[in-house]
């Protein structure tokens, strides 16, 4: 998680979540926001639930930012073997 967000949530760079059911971007973000309400509206719009433009999601070395929020994530992520990464994109050159 980007430094500004883990500082806001008052957690370390790595957060572990316990999920039941299908593991999707939506289920991870829902659990993250439920556990850390300070993050509401920072990763995705509160109303539309669309990802904020400067936030990117990665798993198993693939950019999943534009994938469906309801697509199942790879089994390695669901099992905890691989992380679901939230990265703050940097603009400029």
Tab-separated table of C-alpha atoms in Angstrom:
chain	number	residue	atom	x	y	z
A	1	UNK	CA	0.000	0.000	0.000
A	2	UNK	CA	1.346	3.485	-0.767
A	3	UNK	CA	2.966	5.257	2.195
A	4	UNK	CA	0.348	8.004	2.346
A	5	UNK	CA	-2.436	5.415	2.593
A	6	UNK	CA	-0.850	3.142	5.177
A	7	UNK	CA	-0.045	6.265	7.214
A	8	UNK	CA	-3.682	7.373	6.930
A	9	UNK	CA	-4.935	3.939	8.009
A	10	UNK	CA	-2.244	3.719	10.710
A	11	UNK	CA	-1.038	0.316	9.562
A	12	UNK	CA	2.190	-1.078	8.160
A	13	UNK	CA	2.883	-1.453	4.448
A	14	UNK	CA	1.396	-4.935	4.506
A	15	UNK	CA	-2.137	-5.705	5.653
A	16	UNK	CA	-3.596	-9.208	5.971
A	17	UNK	CA	-7.324	-9.687	5.478
A	18	UNK	CA	-9.504	-12.717	6.126
A	19	UNK	CA	-12.001	-13.187	3.300
A	20	UNK	CA	-14.786	-15.684	2.830
A	21	UNK	CA	-16.213	-16.634	-0.538
A	22	UNK	CA	-14.785	-15.526	-3.856
A	23	UNK	CA	-11.598	-13.457	-3.736
A	24	UNK	CA	-12.008	-10.518	-6.092
A	25	UNK	CA	-10.734	-6.967	-6.195
A	26	UNK	CA	-14.138	-5.870	-4.882
A	27	UNK	CA	-14.067	-8.305	-1.935
A	28	UNK	CA	-10.542	-7.218	-0.997
A	29	UNK	CA	-11.374	-3.512	-1.227
A	30	UNK	CA	-14.645	-3.979	0.669
A	31	UNK	CA	-12.813	-5.806	3.482
A	32	UNK	CA	-9.992	-3.261	3.515
A	33	UNK	CA	-12.389	-0.306	3.778
A	34	UNK	CA	-14.469	-2.088	6.432
A	35	UNK	CA	-11.367	-2.782	8.525
A	36	UNK	CA	-9.808	0.649	7.945
A	37	UNK	CA	-12.599	3.242	7.471
A	38	UNK	CA	-10.016	6.016	7.026
A	39	UNK	CA	-9.395	4.538	3.564
A	40	UNK	CA	-12.998	5.053	2.399
A	41	UNK	CA	-12.906	7.091	-0.788
A	42	UNK	CA	-9.125	6.976	-1.159
A	43	UNK	CA	-8.720	3.877	-3.342
A	44	UNK	CA	-12.032	4.145	-5.179
A	45	UNK	CA	-14.911	6.567	-5.469
A	46	UNK	CA	-17.391	6.174	-2.598
A	47	UNK	CA	-20.435	6.204	-4.888
A	48	UNK	CA	-19.364	4.531	-8.130
A	49	UNK	CA	-16.758	2.238	-6.524
A	50	UNK	CA	-14.468	2.911	-9.526
A	51	UNK	CA	-10.717	2.874	-8.909
A	52	UNK	CA	-9.090	6.276	-8.434
A	53	UNK	CA	-6.915	7.194	-11.403
A	54	UNK	CA	-3.646	7.310	-9.487
A	55	UNK	CA	-4.161	3.907	-7.860
A	56	UNK	CA	-3.089	0.653	-9.545
A	57	UNK	CA	-3.756	-2.964	-8.533
A	58	UNK	CA	-1.314	-5.815	-9.196
A	59	UNK	CA	-1.255	-9.562	-8.524
A	60	UNK	CA	1.114	-12.264	-9.765
A	61	UNK	CA	3.167	-9.633	-11.629
A	62	UNK	CA	0.152	-8.511	-13.677
A	63	UNK	CA	-1.560	-5.130	-13.717
A	64	UNK	CA	-5.200	-5.834	-12.856
A	65	UNK	CA	-6.218	-2.189	-12.578
A	66	UNK	CA	-8.582	-2.273	-15.553
A	67	UNK	CA	-9.965	-5.757	-14.937
A	68	UNK	CA	-13.500	-6.287	-13.667
A	69	UNK	CA	-13.800	-5.729	-9.920
A	70	UNK	CA	-15.754	-8.980	-9.743
A	71	UNK	CA	-13.297	-11.200	-11.636
A	72	UNK	CA	-11.787	-13.875	-9.409
A	73	UNK	CA	-8.171	-13.255	-8.558
A	74	UNK	CA	-5.536	-15.951	-9.165
A	75	UNK	CA	-5.568	-18.880	-6.696
A	76	UNK	CA	-2.127	-17.805	-5.441
A	77	UNK	CA	-3.682	-14.568	-4.162
A	78	UNK	CA	-6.723	-16.303	-2.665
A	79	UNK	CA	-4.462	-18.730	-0.786
A	80	UNK	CA	-2.198	-15.958	0.499
A	81	UNK	CA	0.836	-17.276	-1.380
A	82	UNK	CA	1.012	-14.114	-3.518
A	83	UNK	CA	0.030	-10.586	-2.443
A	84	UNK	CA	-2.549	-8.257	-3.943
A	85	UNK	CA	-0.613	-5.039	-4.361
A	86	UNK	CA	-2.018	-1.536	-4.244
A	87	UNK	CA	0.331	0.971	-5.788
A	88	UNK	CA	0.074	4.743	-5.989
A	89	UNK	CA	0.985	5.808	-9.523
A	90	UNK	CA	3.421	8.682	-9.948
A	91	UNK	CA	2.720	11.310	-12.587
A	92	UNK	CA	5.289	13.457	-14.277
A	93	UNK	CA	8.542	12.938	-16.024
